Amino acid sequence: MTKTDIVILAAGKGTRMRSQLPKVLHKLAGKPMLTHVLDAANAMADAHKVVVTGHGAERVRATYPESAFTMVEQTEQLGTGHAVQSALGRLRDGAKVIILYGDVPLITPATISKMLNAVDEEHISLLTIELDDPSGYGRIIRDDHGEIEAIVEQKDANSDQLQVSEVNTGVMALTTELLRAWLPKIGNQNAQGEYYLTDLIAIARQAGYSIHGVQPISASEVEGINSRQQLAALERVYQLQLAEQLMASGTSLADPSRYDQRGTVIAGTDNFIDINCLFEGTVTIGSSVRIGPNCQITDSHIGDGVEIKANTVIEQSTIGDLAVLGPFARIRPGTQLGSNTKVGNFVETKKAIVGNGSKINHLSYVGDAELGENVNVGAGTITCNYDGVNKHKTEIGDNSFIGSNSTLIAPVSIGVDGFVAAGSTISSEVPAGHLSVGRAKQRNIPGWKRPTKKK
Ligand code: UD1
Ligand code: CA
């Protein structure tokens, strides 16, 4: 059996979230909870996903491409057994089926595999966990031989059963055929008047099948989210896991509890990341990189030996080896900094290609620009790239020097070895090797008398 059908229950209202947004679309580490579950499901070969929606079904459907999963709508939430029943028609003959939950986001591919491997025509598997505080969960009842016999919901349990610390995570796996045979046998004669999926366990036992109990690698895998408080708590647990992975791969963190990653970070070795940094999307980092406190880096590549000083923001950009950035630099999308470049405090770049060894050290805006190698851009330089309607390009040749407080009105180009005097407004080409002075000439007026105050 190699076909895997993955049913993800996501019909619940999520009342305790107090939100217009369906619960499973609330984000953990910048990604909807349901996406976490789908990503884990996608790690399985030939996985067919069926998502059971109810509250906010249209919104869930609209969040994903049509091909992401098959959606079935459970119009009335009559219980977890009823929810799986509504997905039955979409399951493939001869498949192994695993039931997951849209609000239990951190389930891992390893545990899903373990569950599926324990399933065949005669065996079903159930994910259970021992909890210090099992209250609220369905208890696992085992017989004298330690075999799983039944699951009793908290609200239906007697005082002995309430003492049991092994609980049902809700995740189970079995064949399509067994699901089809047993689901119709589930009734709703219980404290909540719901069709409990968990009743399958007792039905399986009565039919002479044995239930293989599987345990997750960590408790976070089976943590379900019902409130914003629980979501925030799980976020911290998950962030710590990501921080530990990064440290294990050779990057030091000043404080793993003050590291945030909403996406993927791939890093070399001997990097150091100071406190309160946020990484989003896909970020690749070379080796021997130092990142100061309070930096935000999104969808970018950082080369080897780069130093990023405090409070620097980098988006969709490429930073060459040994570049030095910040503090307080803002590197906007489309920036490509060459090696050994410097972009200092209060400098904003956007769609700027900056050649090796060039420096923009203070208080400048460089947008829609191409700078050659070893260019020096003085403090307060502005590329005037926008005429109110269109964007235009500024080109600056190798070894040019742009004096402080210059405005370069694009489209404009400065040739190789060009020199722009401080305070110039440059609106036409500066030929290679020329000095260009584009400012009013200084006049000194002798004997000047200051105005005096009127009586
Ligand atoms: C369920 C289990 C319990 C287990 C616990 C683990 C049952 C009867 N009980 O209890 O043994 O310890 O999970 O968290 O299965 N849902 C639907 N449609 C429905 C009902 C539920 O899609 O008609 C979805 C909900 O959105 C939710 C999930 O299924 O994501 C679990 O449902 P819920 O009613 O919260 O089950 P629990 O009471 O937590
Ligand atoms: Ca319930």
Tab-separated table of C-alpha atoms and ligand atoms in Angstrom:
chain	number	residue	atom	x	y	z
A	1	MET	CA	0.000	0.000	0.000
A	2	THR	CA	1.667	3.179	-1.112
A	3	LYS	CA	-1.304	5.487	-1.520
A	4	THR	CA	-1.682	7.921	1.368
A	5	ASP	CA	-4.867	9.887	1.933
A	6	ILE	CA	-4.621	12.636	4.504
A	7	VAL	CA	-7.809	13.981	6.034
A	8	ILE	CA	-7.411	17.306	7.819
A	9	LEU	CA	-10.263	18.367	10.087
A	10	ALA	CA	-10.794	22.106	10.015
A	11	ALA	CA	-14.519	22.715	10.357
A	12	GLY	CA	-14.565	24.015	13.908
A	13	LYS	CA	-15.557	27.593	14.606
A	14	GLY	CA	-12.725	28.438	16.943
A	15	THR	CA	-15.031	30.441	19.198
A	16	ARG	CA	-12.293	31.117	21.727
A	17	MET	CA	-10.118	32.862	19.149
A	18	ARG	CA	-12.760	35.637	19.008
A	19	SER	CA	-12.005	36.274	15.373
A	20	GLN	CA	-13.593	36.757	11.953
A	21	LEU	CA	-10.755	34.673	10.529
A	22	PRO	CA	-11.268	30.879	10.488
A	23	LYS	CA	-9.100	29.423	13.261
A	24	VAL	CA	-6.894	27.337	10.967
A	25	LEU	CA	-5.858	30.485	9.066
A	26	HIS	CA	-4.384	32.115	12.150
A	27	LYS	CA	-0.628	32.210	11.738
A	28	LEU	CA	2.140	30.431	13.555
A	29	ALA	CA	5.616	31.631	12.581
A	30	GLY	CA	4.074	33.755	9.841
A	31	LYS	CA	2.259	30.835	8.199
A	32	PRO	CA	-1.381	29.738	8.627
A	33	MET	CA	-1.718	26.731	10.927
A	34	LEU	CA	-3.382	24.773	8.117
A	35	THR	CA	-0.369	25.445	5.869
A	36	HIS	CA	1.916	23.882	8.476
A	37	VAL	CA	-0.221	20.737	8.413
A	38	LEU	CA	-0.379	20.702	4.591
A	39	ASP	CA	3.405	21.099	4.394
A	40	ALA	CA	3.890	18.109	6.713
A	41	ALA	CA	1.380	16.135	4.605
A	42	ASN	CA	3.211	17.048	1.405
A	43	ALA	CA	6.351	15.378	2.705
A	44	MET	CA	4.562	12.021	2.130
A	45	ALA	CA	4.829	10.379	-1.280
A	46	ASP	CA	1.562	10.249	-3.281
A	47	ALA	CA	-0.384	12.095	-0.604
A	48	HIS	CA	-3.945	13.046	-1.453
A	49	LYS	CA	-5.248	15.689	0.944
A	50	VAL	CA	-8.874	16.183	1.903
A	51	VAL	CA	-9.614	19.183	4.082
A	52	VAL	CA	-12.926	19.174	5.947
A	53	THR	CA	-14.125	22.745	6.329
A	54	GLY	CA	-17.232	24.274	7.862
A	55	HIS	CA	-16.993	27.710	9.399
A	56	GLY	CA	-15.281	30.070	6.969
A	57	ALA	CA	-15.038	27.404	4.242
A	58	GLU	CA	-14.893	29.955	1.383
A	59	ARG	CA	-12.112	31.857	3.090
A	60	VAL	CA	-10.093	28.672	3.614
A	61	ARG	CA	-10.616	27.634	-0.019
A	62	ALA	CA	-9.645	31.088	-1.312
A	63	THR	CA	-6.381	31.047	0.636
A	64	TYR	CA	-4.971	28.102	-1.342
A	65	PRO	CA	-4.685	27.130	-4.978
A	66	GLU	CA	-7.306	24.638	-6.144
A	67	SER	CA	-4.613	21.957	-6.466
A	68	ALA	CA	-3.495	22.227	-2.818
A	69	PHE	CA	-6.228	19.909	-1.550
A	70	THR	CA	-9.720	18.541	-2.086
A	71	MET	CA	-12.181	20.382	0.087
A	72	VAL	CA	-15.344	18.939	1.546
A	73	GLU	CA	-17.783	21.040	3.498
A	74	GLN	CA	-19.238	19.778	6.735
A	75	THR	CA	-22.194	22.114	7.057
A	76	GLU	CA	-23.088	21.060	10.598
A	77	GLN	CA	-20.384	20.169	13.116
A	78	LEU	CA	-21.782	16.986	14.588
A	79	GLY	CA	-18.467	15.641	15.854
A	80	THR	CA	-15.087	14.402	14.670
A	81	GLY	CA	-16.559	11.073	13.478
A	82	HIS	CA	-19.143	12.921	11.411
A	83	ALA	CA	-16.403	15.166	10.007
A	84	VAL	CA	-14.378	12.191	8.748
A	85	GLN	CA	-17.584	10.653	7.384
A	86	SER	CA	-18.061	13.702	5.172
A	87	ALA	CA	-14.624	13.043	3.639
A	88	LEU	CA	-15.234	9.320	2.986
A	89	GLY	CA	-16.434	9.812	-0.594
A	90	ARG	CA	-13.109	11.416	-1.518
A	91	LEU	CA	-10.843	8.656	-0.201
A	92	ARG	CA	-9.126	6.278	-2.581
A	93	ASP	CA	-9.599	2.509	-2.518
A	94	GLY	CA	-6.646	0.717	-0.997
A	95	ALA	CA	-5.155	3.818	0.591
A	96	LYS	CA	-3.801	4.302	4.074
A	97	VAL	CA	-5.681	7.169	5.674
A	98	ILE	CA	-4.388	9.400	8.432
A	99	ILE	CA	-6.588	11.907	10.258
A	100	LEU	CA	-4.883	15.196	11.135
A	101	TYR	CA	-6.181	18.474	12.553
A	102	GLY	CA	-5.919	21.951	11.069
A	103	ASP	CA	-5.473	23.431	14.536
A	104	VAL	CA	-2.654	21.068	15.544
A	105	PRO	CA	0.035	22.676	13.398
A	106	LEU	CA	3.354	21.156	14.443
A	107	ILE	CA	2.818	17.508	13.532
A	108	THR	CA	6.011	16.269	11.830
A	109	PRO	CA	6.485	14.158	8.695
A	110	ALA	CA	8.476	11.686	10.840
A	111	THR	CA	5.494	11.021	13.083
A	112	ILE	CA	3.075	10.821	10.142
A	113	SER	CA	5.376	8.215	8.561
A	114	LYS	CA	5.595	6.254	11.790
A	115	MET	CA	1.798	6.204	12.014
A	116	LEU	CA	1.366	5.082	8.402
A	117	ASN	CA	4.055	2.404	8.659
A	118	ALA	CA	2.144	0.808	11.530
A	119	VAL	CA	-0.987	0.438	9.356
A	120	ASP	CA	-1.944	-2.548	7.228
A	121	GLU	CA	-5.152	-4.459	6.495
A	122	GLU	CA	-5.144	-5.797	10.056
A	123	HIS	CA	-3.688	-2.947	12.094
A	124	ILE	CA	-4.669	0.589	12.876
A	125	SER	CA	-2.510	3.128	14.646
A	126	LEU	CA	-3.263	5.789	17.198
A	127	LEU	CA	-1.065	8.672	18.330
A	128	THR	CA	-1.053	8.968	22.102
A	129	ILE	CA	0.948	10.914	24.658
A	130	GLU	CA	1.484	10.923	28.426
A	131	LEU	CA	0.612	14.294	29.936
A	132	ASP	CA	1.241	15.643	33.446
A	133	ASP	CA	-2.146	17.287	33.194
A	134	PRO	CA	-4.453	15.160	31.036
A	135	SER	CA	-7.588	17.177	31.765
A	136	GLY	CA	-9.805	17.885	28.785
A	137	TYR	CA	-8.401	15.038	26.698
A	138	GLY	CA	-9.844	11.644	25.831
A	139	ARG	CA	-8.144	8.984	28.037
A	140	ILE	CA	-6.508	5.872	26.609
A	141	ILE	CA	-7.863	2.728	28.228
A	142	ARG	CA	-5.543	-0.290	28.004
A	143	ASP	CA	-6.363	-3.901	28.930
A	144	ASP	CA	-4.395	-6.205	31.277
A	145	HIS	CA	-1.955	-6.976	28.448
A	146	GLY	CA	-1.294	-3.282	27.837
A	147	GLU	CA	-3.257	-3.342	24.565
A	148	ILE	CA	-5.283	-0.235	23.703
A	149	GLU	CA	-8.917	-1.026	24.344
A	150	ALA	CA	-10.825	2.243	24.072
A	151	ILE	CA	-10.767	6.012	24.325
A	152	VAL	CA	-13.033	7.612	26.865
A	153	GLU	CA	-13.778	11.321	26.545
A	154	GLN	CA	-13.234	13.445	29.659
A	155	LYS	CA	-16.960	14.175	29.864
A	156	ASP	CA	-17.826	10.464	29.711
A	157	ALA	CA	-15.062	9.168	32.000
A	158	ASN	CA	-15.470	7.695	35.501
A	159	SER	CA	-13.146	8.657	38.351
A	160	ASP	CA	-10.704	5.773	37.708
A	161	GLN	CA	-10.492	6.622	34.030
A	162	LEU	CA	-9.839	10.277	34.856
A	163	GLN	CA	-6.625	9.171	36.649
A	164	VAL	CA	-5.156	7.910	33.351
A	165	SER	CA	-2.408	10.209	32.083
A	166	GLU	CA	-2.070	8.687	28.593
A	167	VAL	CA	-4.321	10.654	26.263
A	168	ASN	CA	-5.619	10.609	22.731
A	169	THR	CA	-4.060	13.176	20.424
A	170	GLY	CA	-6.892	12.633	17.939
A	171	VAL	CA	-4.492	11.478	15.218
A	172	MET	CA	-5.223	7.986	13.918
A	173	ALA	CA	-4.439	5.990	10.807
A	174	LEU	CA	-6.117	3.027	9.131
A	175	THR	CA	-7.148	1.811	5.693
A	176	THR	CA	-9.925	3.374	3.614
A	177	GLU	CA	-11.754	0.040	3.709
A	178	LEU	CA	-11.782	-0.174	7.514
A	179	LEU	CA	-12.911	3.442	7.815
A	180	ARG	CA	-15.785	2.751	5.409
A	181	ALA	CA	-16.779	-0.326	7.362
A	182	TRP	CA	-16.634	1.184	10.834
A	183	LEU	CA	-17.597	4.865	10.590
A	184	PRO	CA	-21.315	4.132	10.008
A	185	LYS	CA	-21.356	2.180	13.297
A	186	ILE	CA	-20.544	5.249	15.360
A	187	GLY	CA	-23.466	6.688	17.325
A	188	ASN	CA	-23.934	9.861	19.291
A	189	GLN	CA	-25.144	8.474	22.615
A	190	ASN	CA	-22.643	10.329	24.786
A	191	ALA	CA	-22.323	13.384	27.010
A	192	GLN	CA	-21.837	15.789	24.081
A	193	GLY	CA	-24.339	14.171	21.717
A	194	GLU	CA	-21.567	14.077	19.087
A	195	TYR	CA	-20.336	11.410	16.699
A	196	TYR	CA	-16.920	10.695	18.202
A	197	LEU	CA	-14.182	9.503	15.846
A	198	THR	CA	-12.581	8.005	18.920
A	199	ASP	CA	-15.316	5.352	19.113
A	200	LEU	CA	-13.547	3.652	16.185
A	201	ILE	CA	-11.031	2.268	18.654
A	202	ALA	CA	-13.597	0.265	20.613
A	203	ILE	CA	-15.238	-0.832	17.348
A	204	ALA	CA	-11.856	-2.016	16.046
A	205	ARG	CA	-11.251	-3.969	19.249
A	206	GLN	CA	-14.650	-5.646	19.050
A	207	ALA	CA	-13.874	-6.650	15.484
A	208	GLY	CA	-10.673	-8.302	16.755
A	209	TYR	CA	-8.201	-5.777	15.411
A	210	SER	CA	-5.265	-4.516	17.425
A	211	ILE	CA	-4.362	-0.889	17.832
A	212	HIS	CA	-0.774	0.183	17.590
A	213	GLY	CA	-0.003	3.127	19.891
A	214	VAL	CA	2.549	5.567	18.480
A	215	GLN	CA	4.141	8.441	20.415
A	216	PRO	CA	5.254	11.773	18.923
A	217	ILE	CA	8.857	12.987	19.128
A	218	SER	CA	7.829	15.981	21.210
A	219	ALA	CA	4.627	17.162	22.876
A	220	SER	CA	4.505	20.276	20.676
A	221	GLU	CA	3.586	18.022	17.743
A	222	VAL	CA	0.187	17.298	19.193
A	223	GLU	CA	-0.526	20.646	20.825
A	224	GLY	CA	-3.906	21.949	19.633
A	225	ILE	CA	-4.773	25.635	19.462
A	226	ASN	CA	-8.032	27.001	20.805
A	227	SER	CA	-7.102	30.526	21.882
A	228	ARG	CA	-4.705	33.319	21.038
A	229	GLN	CA	-2.917	32.623	24.326
A	230	GLN	CA	-2.253	29.022	23.286
A	231	LEU	CA	-1.147	30.202	19.849
A	232	ALA	CA	1.376	32.626	21.373
A	233	ALA	CA	2.674	29.934	23.738
A	234	LEU	CA	3.147	27.442	20.896
A	235	GLU	CA	4.835	30.146	18.816
A	236	ARG	CA	7.517	30.487	21.509
A	237	VAL	CA	8.001	26.710	21.687
A	238	TYR	CA	8.362	26.541	17.913
A	239	GLN	CA	10.717	29.531	17.726
A	240	LEU	CA	12.952	27.892	20.296
A	241	GLN	CA	13.047	24.734	18.151
A	242	LEU	CA	14.075	26.831	15.120
A	243	ALA	CA	16.721	28.640	17.189
A	244	GLU	CA	18.124	25.320	18.356
A	245	GLN	CA	18.285	23.985	14.785
A	246	LEU	CA	20.184	27.086	13.700
A	247	MET	CA	22.647	26.813	16.593
A	248	ALA	CA	23.154	23.113	15.862
A	249	SER	CA	24.139	24.049	12.304
A	250	GLY	CA	26.886	26.401	13.514
A	251	THR	CA	25.372	29.831	14.152
A	252	SER	CA	25.564	31.402	17.615
A	253	LEU	CA	22.602	33.279	18.984
A	254	ALA	CA	23.017	35.865	21.740
A	255	ASP	CA	19.696	34.710	23.170
A	256	PRO	CA	17.714	31.843	21.604
A	257	SER	CA	14.575	33.134	23.308
A	258	ARG	CA	14.904	36.389	21.374
A	259	TYR	CA	15.208	34.953	17.871
A	260	ASP	CA	12.320	34.874	15.401
A	261	GLN	CA	12.080	33.067	12.103
A	262	ARG	CA	9.015	33.164	9.860
A	263	GLY	CA	10.211	31.076	6.982
A	264	THR	CA	13.449	29.317	6.146
A	265	VAL	CA	16.963	30.284	7.186
A	266	ILE	CA	19.914	28.441	5.705
A	267	ALA	CA	23.207	29.487	7.223
A	268	GLY	CA	26.856	28.502	7.056
A	269	THR	CA	29.018	28.366	10.164
A	270	ASP	CA	30.548	30.743	12.699
A	271	ASN	CA	27.824	33.340	12.361
A	272	PHE	CA	26.680	35.406	15.293
A	273	ILE	CA	23.174	36.812	15.603
A	274	ASP	CA	22.449	39.300	18.352
A	275	ILE	CA	19.118	39.723	20.138
A	276	ASN	CA	15.693	40.505	18.616
A	277	CYS	CA	16.396	39.737	14.989
A	278	LEU	CA	13.556	38.653	12.687
A	279	PHE	CA	14.061	36.545	9.564
A	280	GLU	CA	11.227	36.171	7.054
A	281	GLY	CA	10.672	34.245	3.833
A	282	THR	CA	13.805	32.555	2.574
A	283	VAL	CA	17.069	33.923	3.911
A	284	THR	CA	20.453	32.444	3.117
A	285	ILE	CA	23.459	33.458	5.158
A	286	GLY	CA	27.071	32.609	4.385
A	287	SER	CA	29.695	32.046	7.065
A	288	SER	CA	31.371	34.360	9.595
A	289	VAL	CA	28.503	36.830	9.390
A	290	ARG	CA	27.692	39.134	12.321
A	291	ILE	CA	24.195	40.491	12.664
A	292	GLY	CA	23.594	43.138	15.304
A	293	PRO	CA	20.487	43.554	17.439
A	294	ASN	CA	17.008	44.409	16.089
A	295	CYS	CA	17.603	43.579	12.437
A	296	GLN	CA	14.854	42.400	10.080
A	297	ILE	CA	15.921	40.385	7.052
A	298	THR	CA	13.414	39.169	4.456
A	299	ASP	CA	13.980	36.989	1.362
A	300	SER	CA	17.626	37.904	0.988
A	301	HIS	CA	21.107	36.483	0.624
A	302	ILE	CA	23.890	37.593	2.937
A	303	GLY	CA	27.435	36.782	1.812
A	304	ASP	CA	30.412	35.592	3.857
A	305	GLY	CA	31.973	37.870	6.437
A	306	VAL	CA	29.219	40.483	6.219
A	307	GLU	CA	28.637	42.720	9.207
A	308	ILE	CA	25.117	44.032	9.684
A	309	LYS	CA	24.916	46.544	12.489
A	310	ALA	CA	21.931	47.229	14.724
A	311	ASN	CA	18.465	48.157	13.437
A	312	THR	CA	19.080	47.360	9.794
A	313	VAL	CA	16.211	46.245	7.544
A	314	ILE	CA	16.954	44.202	4.414
A	315	GLU	CA	14.298	43.021	1.922
A	316	GLN	CA	14.682	40.977	-1.290
A	317	SER	CA	18.308	41.918	-1.703
A	318	THR	CA	21.727	40.386	-2.135
A	319	ILE	CA	24.606	41.451	0.078
A	320	GLY	CA	28.120	40.673	-1.173
A	321	ASP	CA	30.932	39.197	0.908
A	322	LEU	CA	32.509	41.416	3.575
A	323	ALA	CA	29.973	44.218	3.158
A	324	VAL	CA	29.307	46.396	6.200
A	325	LEU	CA	25.773	47.706	6.729
A	326	GLY	CA	24.078	49.967	9.228
A	327	PRO	CA	23.395	50.797	11.915
A	328	PHE	CA	19.950	51.934	10.719
A	329	ALA	CA	20.374	51.060	7.051
A	330	ARG	CA	17.275	50.284	4.980
A	331	ILE	CA	17.959	47.980	2.068
A	332	ARG	CA	14.819	47.748	-0.058
A	333	PRO	CA	13.922	45.196	-2.769
A	334	GLY	CA	16.224	44.814	-5.717
A	335	THR	CA	19.388	46.014	-4.023
A	336	GLN	CA	22.569	44.155	-4.959
A	337	LEU	CA	25.580	45.164	-2.949
A	338	GLY	CA	28.969	44.001	-4.215
A	339	SER	CA	31.731	42.709	-1.995
A	340	ASN	CA	33.442	45.067	0.469
A	341	THR	CA	30.695	47.646	0.072
A	342	LYS	CA	29.585	49.940	2.885
A	343	VAL	CA	26.082	51.245	3.440
A	344	GLY	CA	25.932	53.264	6.607
A	345	ASN	CA	23.424	54.873	8.914
A	346	PHE	CA	20.196	56.326	7.572
A	347	VAL	CA	20.879	55.206	4.035
A	348	GLU	CA	17.997	53.834	1.969
A	349	THR	CA	18.615	51.857	-1.181
A	350	LYS	CA	16.110	50.436	-3.672
A	351	LYS	CA	16.833	48.643	-6.966
A	352	ALA	CA	20.409	49.733	-6.543
A	353	ILE	CA	23.317	47.785	-7.954
A	354	VAL	CA	26.426	48.789	-6.077
A	355	GLY	CA	29.827	47.660	-7.347
A	356	ASN	CA	32.608	46.147	-5.232
A	357	GLY	CA	34.254	48.475	-2.748
A	358	SER	CA	31.728	51.308	-3.126
A	359	LYS	CA	30.578	53.283	-0.098
A	360	ILE	CA	27.371	55.106	0.764
A	361	ASN	CA	28.119	55.904	4.334
A	362	HIS	CA	25.557	58.388	5.603
A	363	LEU	CA	22.044	59.767	5.142
A	364	SER	CA	21.424	59.046	1.458
A	365	TYR	CA	18.743	57.719	-0.869
A	366	VAL	CA	20.005	55.627	-3.752
A	367	GLY	CA	17.159	54.200	-5.846
A	368	ASP	CA	16.972	52.870	-9.415
A	369	ALA	CA	20.713	53.295	-9.640
A	370	GLU	CA	23.755	51.461	-10.884
A	371	LEU	CA	27.056	52.285	-9.228
A	372	GLY	CA	30.381	50.973	-10.460
A	373	GLU	CA	33.306	49.917	-8.283
A	374	ASN	CA	34.964	52.063	-5.616
A	375	VAL	CA	32.424	54.843	-5.866
A	376	ASN	CA	32.179	57.189	-2.893
A	377	VAL	CA	28.765	58.686	-2.281
A	378	GLY	CA	28.908	61.559	0.188
A	379	ALA	CA	26.487	62.211	3.017
A	380	GLY	CA	23.065	63.437	2.063
A	381	THR	CA	23.209	62.423	-1.576
A	382	ILE	CA	19.814	61.832	-3.184
A	383	THR	CA	19.054	60.128	-6.470
A	384	CYS	CA	15.916	61.933	-7.654
A	385	ASN	CA	14.507	58.894	-9.429
A	386	TYR	CA	10.861	59.929	-9.612
A	387	ASP	CA	9.429	62.821	-11.585
A	388	GLY	CA	5.988	62.350	-10.145
A	389	VAL	CA	4.945	59.986	-12.931
A	390	ASN	CA	7.857	57.791	-13.993
A	391	LYS	CA	10.962	56.317	-12.398
A	392	HIS	CA	14.331	57.018	-13.987
A	393	LYS	CA	17.787	55.577	-13.627
A	394	THR	CA	21.029	57.031	-12.296
A	395	GLU	CA	24.342	55.566	-13.451
A	396	ILE	CA	27.619	56.288	-11.700
A	397	GLY	CA	30.918	55.049	-13.159
A	398	ASP	CA	33.837	53.383	-11.352
A	399	ASN	CA	35.923	55.502	-8.946
A	400	SER	CA	33.519	58.431	-9.039
A	401	PHE	CA	33.148	60.764	-6.105
A	402	ILE	CA	29.798	62.333	-5.307
A	403	GLY	CA	30.167	65.270	-2.948
A	404	SER	CA	27.890	65.604	0.045
A	405	ASN	CA	24.366	66.896	-0.295
A	406	SER	CA	24.173	66.405	-4.032
A	407	THR	CA	20.956	65.760	-5.894
A	408	LEU	CA	21.273	63.605	-8.981
A	409	ILE	CA	18.207	64.180	-11.160
A	410	ALA	CA	17.558	61.020	-13.136
A	411	PRO	CA	17.855	60.000	-15.857
A	412	VAL	CA	21.464	60.996	-15.480
A	413	SER	CA	24.896	59.455	-15.690
A	414	ILE	CA	28.266	60.231	-14.204
A	415	GLY	CA	31.249	58.881	-16.095
A	416	VAL	CA	34.180	56.892	-14.742
A	417	ASP	CA	36.333	58.994	-12.376
A	418	GLY	CA	33.656	61.695	-12.334
A	419	PHE	CA	33.723	64.181	-9.486
A	420	VAL	CA	30.630	66.014	-8.313
A	421	ALA	CA	31.206	69.002	-6.067
A	422	ALA	CA	29.350	69.031	-2.782
A	423	GLY	CA	25.907	70.558	-2.875
A	424	SER	CA	25.494	70.128	-6.618
A	425	THR	CA	22.263	69.555	-8.453
A	426	ILE	CA	23.168	67.367	-11.404
A	427	SER	CA	20.598	67.127	-14.182
A	428	SER	CA	22.770	66.266	-17.181
A	429	GLU	CA	25.623	63.920	-17.884
A	430	VAL	CA	28.973	64.363	-16.132
A	431	PRO	CA	31.573	63.109	-18.623
A	432	ALA	CA	34.312	60.723	-17.486
A	433	GLY	CA	37.081	62.386	-15.497
A	434	HIS	CA	35.273	65.745	-15.224
A	435	LEU	CA	34.592	67.847	-12.174
A	436	SER	CA	31.044	69.087	-12.146
A	437	VAL	CA	29.954	71.976	-9.948
A	438	GLY	CA	26.224	72.428	-10.082
A	439	ARG	CA	25.563	75.028	-7.434
A	440	ALA	CA	25.178	78.791	-7.108
A	441	LYS	CA	28.474	80.569	-6.797
A	442	GLN	CA	29.287	81.890	-3.335
A	443	ARG	CA	29.074	85.681	-2.983
A	444	ASN	CA	30.581	87.514	-0.023
A	445	ILE	CA	29.049	90.888	0.758
A	446	PRO	CA	31.314	93.086	2.842
A	447	GLY	CA	30.036	95.491	5.515
A	448	TRP	CA	26.779	93.624	5.939
A	449	LYS	CA	24.609	95.012	8.748
A	450	ARG	CA	22.196	92.756	10.518
A	451	PRO	CA	18.599	93.911	10.865
A	452	THR	CA	17.802	95.504	14.202
A	453	LYS	CA	14.697	94.971	16.308
A	454	LYS	CA	11.882	97.536	15.778
A	455	LYS	CA	10.969	99.502	18.879
B	1	UD1	C1	-10.743	15.421	20.407
B	1	UD1	C2	-10.844	13.949	20.766
B	1	UD1	C3	-10.148	13.711	22.114
B	1	UD1	C4	-8.713	14.176	22.058
B	1	UD1	C5	-8.651	15.648	21.592
B	1	UD1	C6	-7.226	16.051	21.334
B	1	UD1	C7	-12.939	13.199	19.772
B	1	UD1	C8	-14.351	12.825	20.065
B	1	UD1	N1	-12.233	13.590	20.840
B	1	UD1	O1	-11.480	16.151	21.398
B	1	UD1	O2	-10.168	12.321	22.421
B	1	UD1	O3	-8.111	14.056	23.321
B	1	UD1	O4	-9.379	15.817	20.340
B	1	UD1	O5	-7.160	17.421	21.052
B	1	UD1	O6	-12.496	13.086	18.659
B	1	UD1	N2	-14.046	19.127	14.076
B	1	UD1	C9	-14.654	19.158	12.857
B	1	UD1	N3	-15.968	18.841	12.760
B	1	UD1	C10	-16.695	18.471	13.853
B	1	UD1	C11	-16.067	18.435	15.096
B	1	UD1	C12	-14.733	18.762	15.177
B	1	UD1	O7	-14.024	19.494	11.856
B	1	UD1	O8	-17.877	18.180	13.665
B	1	UD1	C13	-12.634	19.489	14.183
B	1	UD1	C14	-12.478	20.742	15.021
B	1	UD1	O9	-12.409	21.879	14.182
B	1	UD1	C15	-11.164	20.519	15.715
B	1	UD1	C16	-11.024	19.005	15.788
B	1	UD1	O10	-11.945	18.468	14.850
B	1	UD1	O11	-10.105	20.998	14.954
B	1	UD1	C17	-11.249	18.455	17.170
B	1	UD1	O12	-12.596	18.674	17.555
B	1	UD1	P1	-13.014	18.981	19.043
B	1	UD1	O13	-14.479	18.968	19.148
B	1	UD1	O14	-12.289	20.193	19.503
B	1	UD1	O15	-12.446	17.732	19.784
B	1	UD1	P2	-11.928	17.678	21.246
B	1	UD1	O16	-13.059	17.904	22.169
B	1	UD1	O17	-10.724	18.535	21.376
B	2	CA	CA	-15.635	18.590	21.384
